[in-house]
XYZ file of C-alpha atoms in Angstrom:
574
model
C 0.000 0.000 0.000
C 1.198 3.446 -0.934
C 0.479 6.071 1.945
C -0.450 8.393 -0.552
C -3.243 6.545 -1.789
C -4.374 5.960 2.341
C -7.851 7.054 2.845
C -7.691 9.419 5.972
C -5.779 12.002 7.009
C -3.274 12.893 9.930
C -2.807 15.732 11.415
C -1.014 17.608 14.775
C -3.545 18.882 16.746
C -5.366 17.204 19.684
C -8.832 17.301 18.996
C -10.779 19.143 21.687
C -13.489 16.388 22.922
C -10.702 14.091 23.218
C -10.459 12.792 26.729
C -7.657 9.986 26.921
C -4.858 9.414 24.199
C -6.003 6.456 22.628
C -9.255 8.633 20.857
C -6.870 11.550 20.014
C -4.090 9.295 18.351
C -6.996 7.535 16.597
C -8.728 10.640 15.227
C -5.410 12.150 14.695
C -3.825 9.337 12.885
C -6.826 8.718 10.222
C -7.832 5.265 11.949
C -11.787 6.396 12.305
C -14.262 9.244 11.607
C -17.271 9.708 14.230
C -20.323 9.564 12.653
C -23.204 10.346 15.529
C -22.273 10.486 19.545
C -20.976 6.890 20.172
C -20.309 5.898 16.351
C -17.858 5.359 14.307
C -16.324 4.075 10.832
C -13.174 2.804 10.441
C -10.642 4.104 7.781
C -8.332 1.197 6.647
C -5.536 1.412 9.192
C -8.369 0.701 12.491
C -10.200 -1.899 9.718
C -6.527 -3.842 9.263
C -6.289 -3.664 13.078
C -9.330 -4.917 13.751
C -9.195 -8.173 11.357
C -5.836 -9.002 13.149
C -7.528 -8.939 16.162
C -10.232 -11.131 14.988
C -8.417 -13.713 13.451
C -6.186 -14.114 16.327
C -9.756 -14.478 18.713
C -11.019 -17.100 15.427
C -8.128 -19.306 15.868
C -8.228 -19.691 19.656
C -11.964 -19.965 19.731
C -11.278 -22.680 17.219
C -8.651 -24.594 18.893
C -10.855 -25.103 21.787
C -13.797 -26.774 19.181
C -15.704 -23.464 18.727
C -17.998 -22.910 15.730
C -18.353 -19.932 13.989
C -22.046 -18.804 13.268
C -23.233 -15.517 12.319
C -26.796 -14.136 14.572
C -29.052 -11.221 12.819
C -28.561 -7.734 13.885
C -32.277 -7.208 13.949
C -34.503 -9.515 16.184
C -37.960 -9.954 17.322
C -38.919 -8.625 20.198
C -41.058 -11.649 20.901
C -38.044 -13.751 21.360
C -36.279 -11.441 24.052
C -40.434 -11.746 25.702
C -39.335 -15.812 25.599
C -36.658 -15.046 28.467
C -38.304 -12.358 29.956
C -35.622 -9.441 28.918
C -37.606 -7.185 26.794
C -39.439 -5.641 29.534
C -36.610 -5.605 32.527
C -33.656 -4.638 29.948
C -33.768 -0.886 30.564
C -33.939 2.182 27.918
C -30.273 0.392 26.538
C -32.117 -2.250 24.512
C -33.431 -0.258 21.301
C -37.164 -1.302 20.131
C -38.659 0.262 17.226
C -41.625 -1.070 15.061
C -41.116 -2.269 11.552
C -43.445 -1.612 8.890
C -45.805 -4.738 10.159
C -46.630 -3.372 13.256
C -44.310 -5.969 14.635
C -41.940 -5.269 17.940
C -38.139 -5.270 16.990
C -35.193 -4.704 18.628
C -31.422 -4.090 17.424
C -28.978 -6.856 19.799
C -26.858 -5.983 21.861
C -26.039 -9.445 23.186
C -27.322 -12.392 21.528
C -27.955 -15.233 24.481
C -31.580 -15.169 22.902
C -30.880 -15.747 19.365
C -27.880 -18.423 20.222
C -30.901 -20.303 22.001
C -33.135 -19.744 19.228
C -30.280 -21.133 17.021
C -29.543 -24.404 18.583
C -33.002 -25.242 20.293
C -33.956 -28.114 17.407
C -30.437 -29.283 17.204
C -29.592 -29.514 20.848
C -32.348 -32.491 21.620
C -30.413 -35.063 22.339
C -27.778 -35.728 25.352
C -25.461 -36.980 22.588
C -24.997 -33.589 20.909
C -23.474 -32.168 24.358
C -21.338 -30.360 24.585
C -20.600 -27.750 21.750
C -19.898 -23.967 21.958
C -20.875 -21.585 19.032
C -19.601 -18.170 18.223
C -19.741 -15.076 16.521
C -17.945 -11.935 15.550
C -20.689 -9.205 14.818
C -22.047 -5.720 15.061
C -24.290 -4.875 18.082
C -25.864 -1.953 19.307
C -26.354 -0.704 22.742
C -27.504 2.872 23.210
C -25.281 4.287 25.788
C -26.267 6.958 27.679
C -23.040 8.367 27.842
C -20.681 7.124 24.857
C -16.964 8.121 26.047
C -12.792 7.785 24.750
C -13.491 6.989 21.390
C -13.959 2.677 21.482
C -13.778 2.484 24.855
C -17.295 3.113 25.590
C -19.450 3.172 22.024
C -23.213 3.030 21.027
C -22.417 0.759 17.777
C -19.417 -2.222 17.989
C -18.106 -4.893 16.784
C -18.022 -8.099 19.226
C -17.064 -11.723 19.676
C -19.876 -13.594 21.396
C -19.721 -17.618 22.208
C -22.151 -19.488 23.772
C -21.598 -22.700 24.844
C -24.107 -25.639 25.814
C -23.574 -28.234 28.351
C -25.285 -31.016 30.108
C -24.072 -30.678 33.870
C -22.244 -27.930 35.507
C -19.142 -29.913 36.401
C -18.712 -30.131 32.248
C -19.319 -26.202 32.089
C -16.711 -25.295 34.818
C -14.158 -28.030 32.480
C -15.209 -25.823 29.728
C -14.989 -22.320 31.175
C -11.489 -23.197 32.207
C -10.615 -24.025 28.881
C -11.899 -20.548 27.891
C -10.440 -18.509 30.751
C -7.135 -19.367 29.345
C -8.210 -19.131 25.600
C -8.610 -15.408 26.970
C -5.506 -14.935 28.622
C -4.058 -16.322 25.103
C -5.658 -13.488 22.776
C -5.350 -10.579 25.395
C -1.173 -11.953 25.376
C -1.112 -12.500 21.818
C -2.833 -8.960 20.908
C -0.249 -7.209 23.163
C -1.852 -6.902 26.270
C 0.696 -8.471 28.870
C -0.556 -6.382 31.759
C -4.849 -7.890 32.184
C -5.668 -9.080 35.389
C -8.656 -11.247 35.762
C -11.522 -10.083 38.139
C -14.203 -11.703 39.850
C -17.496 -9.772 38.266
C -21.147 -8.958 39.146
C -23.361 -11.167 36.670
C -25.286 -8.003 35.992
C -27.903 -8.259 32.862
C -26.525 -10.992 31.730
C -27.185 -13.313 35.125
C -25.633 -16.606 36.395
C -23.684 -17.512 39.505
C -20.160 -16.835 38.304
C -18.497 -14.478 35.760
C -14.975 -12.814 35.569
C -13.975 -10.073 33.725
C -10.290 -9.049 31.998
C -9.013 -5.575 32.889
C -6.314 -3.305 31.915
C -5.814 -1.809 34.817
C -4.983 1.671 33.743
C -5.789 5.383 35.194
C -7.989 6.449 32.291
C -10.006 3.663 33.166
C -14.080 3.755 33.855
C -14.705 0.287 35.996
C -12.980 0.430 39.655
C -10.798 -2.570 40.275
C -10.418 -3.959 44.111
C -7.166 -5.876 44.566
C -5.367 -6.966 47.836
C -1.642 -6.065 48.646
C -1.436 -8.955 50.564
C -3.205 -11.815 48.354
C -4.749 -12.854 45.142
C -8.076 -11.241 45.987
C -9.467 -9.565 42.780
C -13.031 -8.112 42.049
C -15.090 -5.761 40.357
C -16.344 -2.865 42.874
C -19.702 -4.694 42.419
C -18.927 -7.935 43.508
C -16.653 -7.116 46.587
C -18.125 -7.173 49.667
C -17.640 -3.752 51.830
C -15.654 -4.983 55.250
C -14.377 -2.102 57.504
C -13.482 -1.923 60.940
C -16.345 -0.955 63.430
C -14.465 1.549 65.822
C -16.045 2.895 68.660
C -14.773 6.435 69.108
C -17.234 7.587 71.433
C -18.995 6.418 74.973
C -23.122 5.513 74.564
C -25.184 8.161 75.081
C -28.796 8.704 75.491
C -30.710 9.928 71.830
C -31.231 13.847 71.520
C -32.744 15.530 69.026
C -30.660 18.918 68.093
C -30.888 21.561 66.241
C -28.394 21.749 62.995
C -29.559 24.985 61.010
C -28.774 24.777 57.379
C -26.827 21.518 57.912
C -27.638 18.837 55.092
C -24.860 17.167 54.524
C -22.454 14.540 56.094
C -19.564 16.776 56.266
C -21.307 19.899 57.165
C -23.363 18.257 59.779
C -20.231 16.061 61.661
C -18.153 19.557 61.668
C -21.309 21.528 63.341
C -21.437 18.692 66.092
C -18.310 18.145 66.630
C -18.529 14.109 65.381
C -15.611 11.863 63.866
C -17.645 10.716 60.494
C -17.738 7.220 61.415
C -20.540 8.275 64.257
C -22.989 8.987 61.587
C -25.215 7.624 59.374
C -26.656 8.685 56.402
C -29.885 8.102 54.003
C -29.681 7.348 50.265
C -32.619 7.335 48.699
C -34.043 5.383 45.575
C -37.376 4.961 43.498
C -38.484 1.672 41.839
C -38.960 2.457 37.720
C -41.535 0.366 37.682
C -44.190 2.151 40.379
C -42.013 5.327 41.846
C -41.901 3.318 45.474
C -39.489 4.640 47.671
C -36.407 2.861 49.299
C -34.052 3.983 51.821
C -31.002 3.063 52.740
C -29.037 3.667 55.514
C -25.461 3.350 55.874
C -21.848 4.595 57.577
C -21.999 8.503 56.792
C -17.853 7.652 55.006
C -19.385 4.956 52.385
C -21.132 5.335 49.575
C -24.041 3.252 47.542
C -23.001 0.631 45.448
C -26.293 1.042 43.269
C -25.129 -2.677 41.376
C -25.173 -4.648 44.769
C -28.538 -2.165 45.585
C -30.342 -3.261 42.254
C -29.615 -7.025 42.453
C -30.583 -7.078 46.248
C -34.118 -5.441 45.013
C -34.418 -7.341 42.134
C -35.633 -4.643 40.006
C -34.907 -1.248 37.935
C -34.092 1.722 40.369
C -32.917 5.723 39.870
C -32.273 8.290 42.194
C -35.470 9.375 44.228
C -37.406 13.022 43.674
C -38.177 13.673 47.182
C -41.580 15.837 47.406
C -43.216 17.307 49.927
C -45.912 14.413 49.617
C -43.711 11.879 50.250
C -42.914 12.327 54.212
C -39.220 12.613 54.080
C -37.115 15.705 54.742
C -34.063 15.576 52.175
C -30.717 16.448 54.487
C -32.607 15.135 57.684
C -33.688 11.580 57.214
C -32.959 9.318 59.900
C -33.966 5.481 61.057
C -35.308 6.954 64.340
C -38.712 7.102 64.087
C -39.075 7.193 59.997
C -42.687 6.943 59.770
C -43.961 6.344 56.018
C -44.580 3.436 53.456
C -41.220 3.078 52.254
C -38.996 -0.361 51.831
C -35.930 0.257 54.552
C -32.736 -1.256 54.255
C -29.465 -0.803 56.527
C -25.709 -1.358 55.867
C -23.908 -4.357 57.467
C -21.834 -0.868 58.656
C -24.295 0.001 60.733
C -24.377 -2.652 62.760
C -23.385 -2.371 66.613
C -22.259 1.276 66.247
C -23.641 3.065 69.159
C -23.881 7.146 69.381
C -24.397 7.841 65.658
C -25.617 10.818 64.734
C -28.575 10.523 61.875
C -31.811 13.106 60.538
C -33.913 13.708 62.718
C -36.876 13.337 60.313
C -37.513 17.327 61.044
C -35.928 20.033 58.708
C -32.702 21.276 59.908
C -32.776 18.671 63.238
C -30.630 15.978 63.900
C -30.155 12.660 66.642
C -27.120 12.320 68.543
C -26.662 9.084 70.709
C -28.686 6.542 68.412
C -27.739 3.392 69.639
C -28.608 1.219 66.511
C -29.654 -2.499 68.313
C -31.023 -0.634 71.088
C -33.340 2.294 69.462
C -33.968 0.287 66.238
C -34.191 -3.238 67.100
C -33.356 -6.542 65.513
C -32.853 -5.226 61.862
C -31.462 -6.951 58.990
C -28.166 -6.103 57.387
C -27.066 -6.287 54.374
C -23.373 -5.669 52.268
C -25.081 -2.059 49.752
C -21.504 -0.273 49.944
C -18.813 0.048 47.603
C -15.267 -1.547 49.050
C -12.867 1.526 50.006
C -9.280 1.677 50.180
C -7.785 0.288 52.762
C -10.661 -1.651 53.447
C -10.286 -5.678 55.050
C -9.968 -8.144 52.326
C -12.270 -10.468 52.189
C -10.299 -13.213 51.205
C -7.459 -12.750 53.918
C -9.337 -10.934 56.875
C -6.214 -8.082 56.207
C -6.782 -3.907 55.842
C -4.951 -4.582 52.638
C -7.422 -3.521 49.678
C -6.516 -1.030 46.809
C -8.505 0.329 44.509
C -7.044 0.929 40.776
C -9.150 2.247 37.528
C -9.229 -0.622 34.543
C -11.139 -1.468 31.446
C -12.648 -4.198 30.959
C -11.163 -5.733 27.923
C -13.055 -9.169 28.137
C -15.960 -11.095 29.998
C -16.942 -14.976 30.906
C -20.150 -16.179 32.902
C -21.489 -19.325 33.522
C -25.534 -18.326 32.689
C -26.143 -21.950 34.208
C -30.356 -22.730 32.976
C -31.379 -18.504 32.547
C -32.153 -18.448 29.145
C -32.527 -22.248 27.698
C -35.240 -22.734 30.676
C -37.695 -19.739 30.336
C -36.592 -20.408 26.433
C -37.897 -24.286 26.352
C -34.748 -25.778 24.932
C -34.995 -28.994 26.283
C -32.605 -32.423 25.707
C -33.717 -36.269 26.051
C -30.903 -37.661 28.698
C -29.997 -41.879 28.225
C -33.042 -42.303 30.031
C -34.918 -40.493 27.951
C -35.670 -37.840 30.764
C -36.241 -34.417 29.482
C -33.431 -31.253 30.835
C -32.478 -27.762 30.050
C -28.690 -27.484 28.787
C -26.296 -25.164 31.106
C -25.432 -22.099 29.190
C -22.068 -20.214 29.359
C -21.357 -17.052 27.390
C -17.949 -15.350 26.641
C -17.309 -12.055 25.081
C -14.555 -9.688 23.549
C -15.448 -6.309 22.301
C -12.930 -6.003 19.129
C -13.036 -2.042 18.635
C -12.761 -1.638 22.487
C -9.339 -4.253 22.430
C -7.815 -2.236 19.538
C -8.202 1.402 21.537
C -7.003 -0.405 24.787
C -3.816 -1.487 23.232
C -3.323 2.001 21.929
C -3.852 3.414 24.851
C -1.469 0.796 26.763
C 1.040 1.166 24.157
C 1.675 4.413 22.855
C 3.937 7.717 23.465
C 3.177 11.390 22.501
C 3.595 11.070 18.960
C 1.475 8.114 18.809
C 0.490 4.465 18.978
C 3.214 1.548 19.214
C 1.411 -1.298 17.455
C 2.011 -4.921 18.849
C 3.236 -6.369 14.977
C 0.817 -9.104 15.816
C -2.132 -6.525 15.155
C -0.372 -3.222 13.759
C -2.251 -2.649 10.375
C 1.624 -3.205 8.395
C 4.739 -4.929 9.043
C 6.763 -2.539 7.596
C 6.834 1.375 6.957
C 8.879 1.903 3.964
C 9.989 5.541 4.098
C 11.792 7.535 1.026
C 13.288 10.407 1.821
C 14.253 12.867 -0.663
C 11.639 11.333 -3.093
C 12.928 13.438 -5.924
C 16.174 11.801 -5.957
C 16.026 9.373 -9.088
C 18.227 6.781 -7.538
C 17.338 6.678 -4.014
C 13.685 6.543 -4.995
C 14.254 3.718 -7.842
C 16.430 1.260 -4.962
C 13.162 2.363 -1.910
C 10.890 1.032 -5.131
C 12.750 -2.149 -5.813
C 12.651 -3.202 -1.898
C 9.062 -2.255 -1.542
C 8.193 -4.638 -4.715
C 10.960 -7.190 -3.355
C 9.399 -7.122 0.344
C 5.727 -7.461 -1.062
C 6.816 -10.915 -3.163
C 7.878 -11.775 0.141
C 4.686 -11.201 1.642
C 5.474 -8.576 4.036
C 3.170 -5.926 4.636
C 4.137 -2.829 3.552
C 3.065 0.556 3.666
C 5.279 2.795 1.373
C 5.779 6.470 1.499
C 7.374 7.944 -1.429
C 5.820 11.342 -1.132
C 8.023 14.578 -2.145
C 6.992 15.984 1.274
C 9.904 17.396 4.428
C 11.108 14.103 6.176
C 9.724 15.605 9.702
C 6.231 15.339 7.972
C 7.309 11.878 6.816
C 8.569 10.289 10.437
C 4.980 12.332 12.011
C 2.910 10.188 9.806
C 4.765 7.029 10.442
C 4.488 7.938 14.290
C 1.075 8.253 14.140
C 0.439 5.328 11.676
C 2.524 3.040 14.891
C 3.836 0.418 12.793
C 6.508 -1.695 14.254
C 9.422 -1.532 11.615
C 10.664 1.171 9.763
C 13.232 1.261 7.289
C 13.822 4.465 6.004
C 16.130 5.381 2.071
C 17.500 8.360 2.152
C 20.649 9.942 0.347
C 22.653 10.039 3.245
C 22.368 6.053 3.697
C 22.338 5.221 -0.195
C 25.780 7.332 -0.258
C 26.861 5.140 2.865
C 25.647 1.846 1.234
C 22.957 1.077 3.626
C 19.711 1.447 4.912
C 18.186 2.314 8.131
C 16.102 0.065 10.113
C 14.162 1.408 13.428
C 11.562 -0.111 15.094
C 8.344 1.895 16.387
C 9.415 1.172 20.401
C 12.795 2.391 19.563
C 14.637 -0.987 21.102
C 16.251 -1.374 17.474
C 18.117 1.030 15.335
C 20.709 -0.246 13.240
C 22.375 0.515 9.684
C 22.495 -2.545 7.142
C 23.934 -2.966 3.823
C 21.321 -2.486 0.506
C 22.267 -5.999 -0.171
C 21.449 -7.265 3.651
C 18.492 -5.020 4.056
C 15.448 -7.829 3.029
C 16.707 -10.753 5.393
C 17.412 -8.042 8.034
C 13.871 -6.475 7.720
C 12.454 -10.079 7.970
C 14.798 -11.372 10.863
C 13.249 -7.933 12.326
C 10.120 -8.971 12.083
C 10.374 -12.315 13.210
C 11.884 -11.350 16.611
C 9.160 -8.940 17.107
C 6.751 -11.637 16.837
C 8.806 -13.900 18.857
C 7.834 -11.469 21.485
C 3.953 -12.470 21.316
C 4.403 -15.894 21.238
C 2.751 -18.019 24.125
């Protein structure tokens, strides 16, 4: 490929709504164009990237006996009604109506039409077990599509689904693809995931993991232990911190706390270490506008995720009215009077002398002595982990949190779609069952941008050569000499028979504006012709993470290149 032929341009500047490096290198170096908020197409260097990237995920998800398939974008909405997800899938899931008055919806996730697939075929114990994939576009319409292909509206994703008879063959199986994972994150370039322990979430089941690259410009929040190989999602770790008691019992007061709403404002007015308080975070069902209330250590906050599944339905943040009976800024367990659902925060428990609302505008209790003044409540774990928080593996104060994206996720679904779904098997016996489900998914736009944005410098990305979108980046200076460009023509055509993958840049442009566009382009090798090295009877061959640079004869420069190459790859191998 010629660059001067490359559909796309590069340029310098940063682009303004830009928020991490990997979407400013990509819109800077011509790899997409954004079309609407959260969608994009791909110019040729992101599309080369992205078919690397997908036949690396084919031929792992084929040495483990996967099947390639290929599910419609569009589906009925009758079949999502068959599991029971086209009502409790929120405002994500788009329905529209096609010209039949019939209920549609675009996917984005396919356990339904994997189900649908396989239902006929899978009716017989003897067809167990098989897995079936898929690499195709899905929608989900974000509410708030960020970084480029880190968080999108429109992408491109692997999806497998595979079918079992008992749950001791799906854990065999979901082995087999936890390390089929590890293989394609190692083999894209990504030497640096960590595997988490994940909330099910939509999606449902007992167990799921997810694949992070832990990095700062990350959206999820990673919990990990200093001290032990604890690792979890903030929605699936359970919030353990020390109960200290700071301060004698007391006898409940009711005091006055004039213009005092929050946590901070009203510890500092009384005089109270934070841990002596507790606060009230409050919800509203979707489905009827109920209230909820939850009360918890005035330092913690909600995890809404652990909230949700606790509830077992759709929530948002409440609109408190003056209808409603509570007193936003001064809402307190102590007699709460009102038909509300109340729930209380393992942190709560056996704290005496908190300080909560006092259910009265601008009033709050001192001395609530939770077992004593509220009884015999029930507990439960509604907080997000904090650092420094125990581990719940090792009983240590050892947890950190770090910022990662998720790059990668596995569940065992167990019977939650082929159950509601009727897809049923004939054992030996001829006893009738519902196959054990387990899904696995890689979002291939979102693995290209994290590898840019765990691999790149200020000038721009620094490809893996397993995925980079060319080998080699051929670069002729001084174009308009006739000998210099007639040897940088013969090695591109020589390199080509060779099948290396080229791209060649003969322009007559400054060599600054030559070595920007190879920066930004990212590709692992480049062997730049120039006068200077034609005069010295060599060529110069750099690579993109600057560990090579070296000067090799014109005669010596093809194996070179290629013995280049090869060690690069050597690097990816596992």
């Amino acid at each position: 490929m010629k660059l001067d032929k490359l559909a796309g341009d590069r340029f310098k500047e940063r682009p303004s709504d830009c928020v991490i490096d990997s979407h400013a290198l990509m819109i800077r170096g011509g790899y997409m164009k954004n079309m609407a908020n959260g969608i994009y197409s791909q110019f040729p260097p992101l599309r080369r990237v992205t078919a690397k990237i997908e036949h690396i995920i084919r031929e792992e998800m084929d040495a483990i006996d996967g099947q390639e398939v290929l599910f419609p974008v569009t589906m009925p909405g009758s079949l999502w009604e068959e599991s029971g997800r086209y009502e409790s899938v929120g405002s994500e899931l788009l329905r529209f109506t096609d010209r039949n008055h019939s209920q549609m919806i675009l996917g984005m996730t396919h356990e339904e039409a994997a189900v649908h697939l396989v239902r006929e075929y899978g009716n017989s114990y003897t067809k167990y077990p098989f897995m079936i994939y898929q690499i195709q576009t899905k929608f989900r319409d974000e509410a708030r599509p960020r970084a480029g292909l880190i968080r999108v509206r429109e992408f491109t994703m692997k999806d497998a689904y595979s079918f079992h008879t008992s749950q001791e063959d799906l854990e065999k199986y979901y082995a087999k693809c936890y390390k089929a994972y590890e293989r394609i994150f190692a083999r894209a370039g990504l030497l640096d995931v960590v595997v988490v322990e994940s909330d099910s979430g939509m999606m449902g089941g007992s167990v799921s993991h997810e694949y992070m690259l832990l990095t700062p410009v990350g959206e999820d929040s990673i919990v990990l232990c200093a001290d032990c190989d604890f690792r979890a999602n903030m929605e699936a770790t359970p919030c353990i911190v020390e109960q200290e008691q700071k301060l004698a019992q007391a006898e409940v007061e009711l005091v006055d706390t004039p213009g005092k709403h929050t946590i901070e404002d009203v510890c500092e007015y009384l005089k109270l270490p934070v841990e002596h308080s507790c606060k009230a975070v409050v919800y509203q069902r979707n489905a009827d506008d109920s209230y909820i209330v939850l009360f918890l250590r005035g330092d913690l906050e909600v995890n809404e995720t652990k909230l949700t599944n606790y509830v077992g339905c759709a929530i948002h943040a409440a609109v408190i009215t003056e209808e409603c009976g509570l007193h936003a800024g001064s809402i307190g367990p102590y007699k709460l009077n009102g038909d509300y659902t109340v729930l209380y925060d393992r942190s709560l428990e056996g704290i005496h002398n908190l300080c909560c609302g006092g259910n009265v505008d601008d009033k709050h209790y001192v001395g609530l002595d939770m077992k004593r003044d509220i009884g015999d409540v029930e507990y439960g774990d509604f907080a997000k982990a904090v650092e420094g928080g125990i581990c719940p593996c090792c009983g240590k104060k050892s947890l950190r949190i770090q910022r990662g994206i998720e790059v990668g996720n596995i569940f065992q679904l167990g019977t939650k779609y082929t159950k509601p779904m009727n897809m049923e098997y004939l054992d030996k016996d001829g006893n009738k069952h519902n196959p054990i489900m387990g899904c696995y998914g890689i979002g291939v736009g979102r693995l290209a941008a994290s590898v840019c944005e765990a691999s790149h410098d200020e000038y721009g990305p620094v490809w893996p050569i397993t995925i980079a979108p060319w080998e080699v980046h051929l670069c002729c200076v001084r174009a308009d000499d006739a000998e210099c460009h007639d040897y940088a023509d013969k090695l591109y055509e020589t390199l080509q028979n060779q099948h290396v993958e080229v791209i060649y840049d003969d322009r007559n442009v400054r060599a600054g504006v030559m070595f920007s566009d190879a920066d930004l382009l990212g590709v692992p090798v480049r062997v730049v012709v120039s006068p200077r090295n034609r005069k010295n009877g060599c060529v110069e061959i750099v690579t993109r993470d600057k560990s090579v640079s070296k000067q090799v004869p014109l005669d010596e420069a093809v194996p070179a290149i290629k013995e280049c190459i090869q060690e690069l790859y050597r690097k990816y191998e596992v």
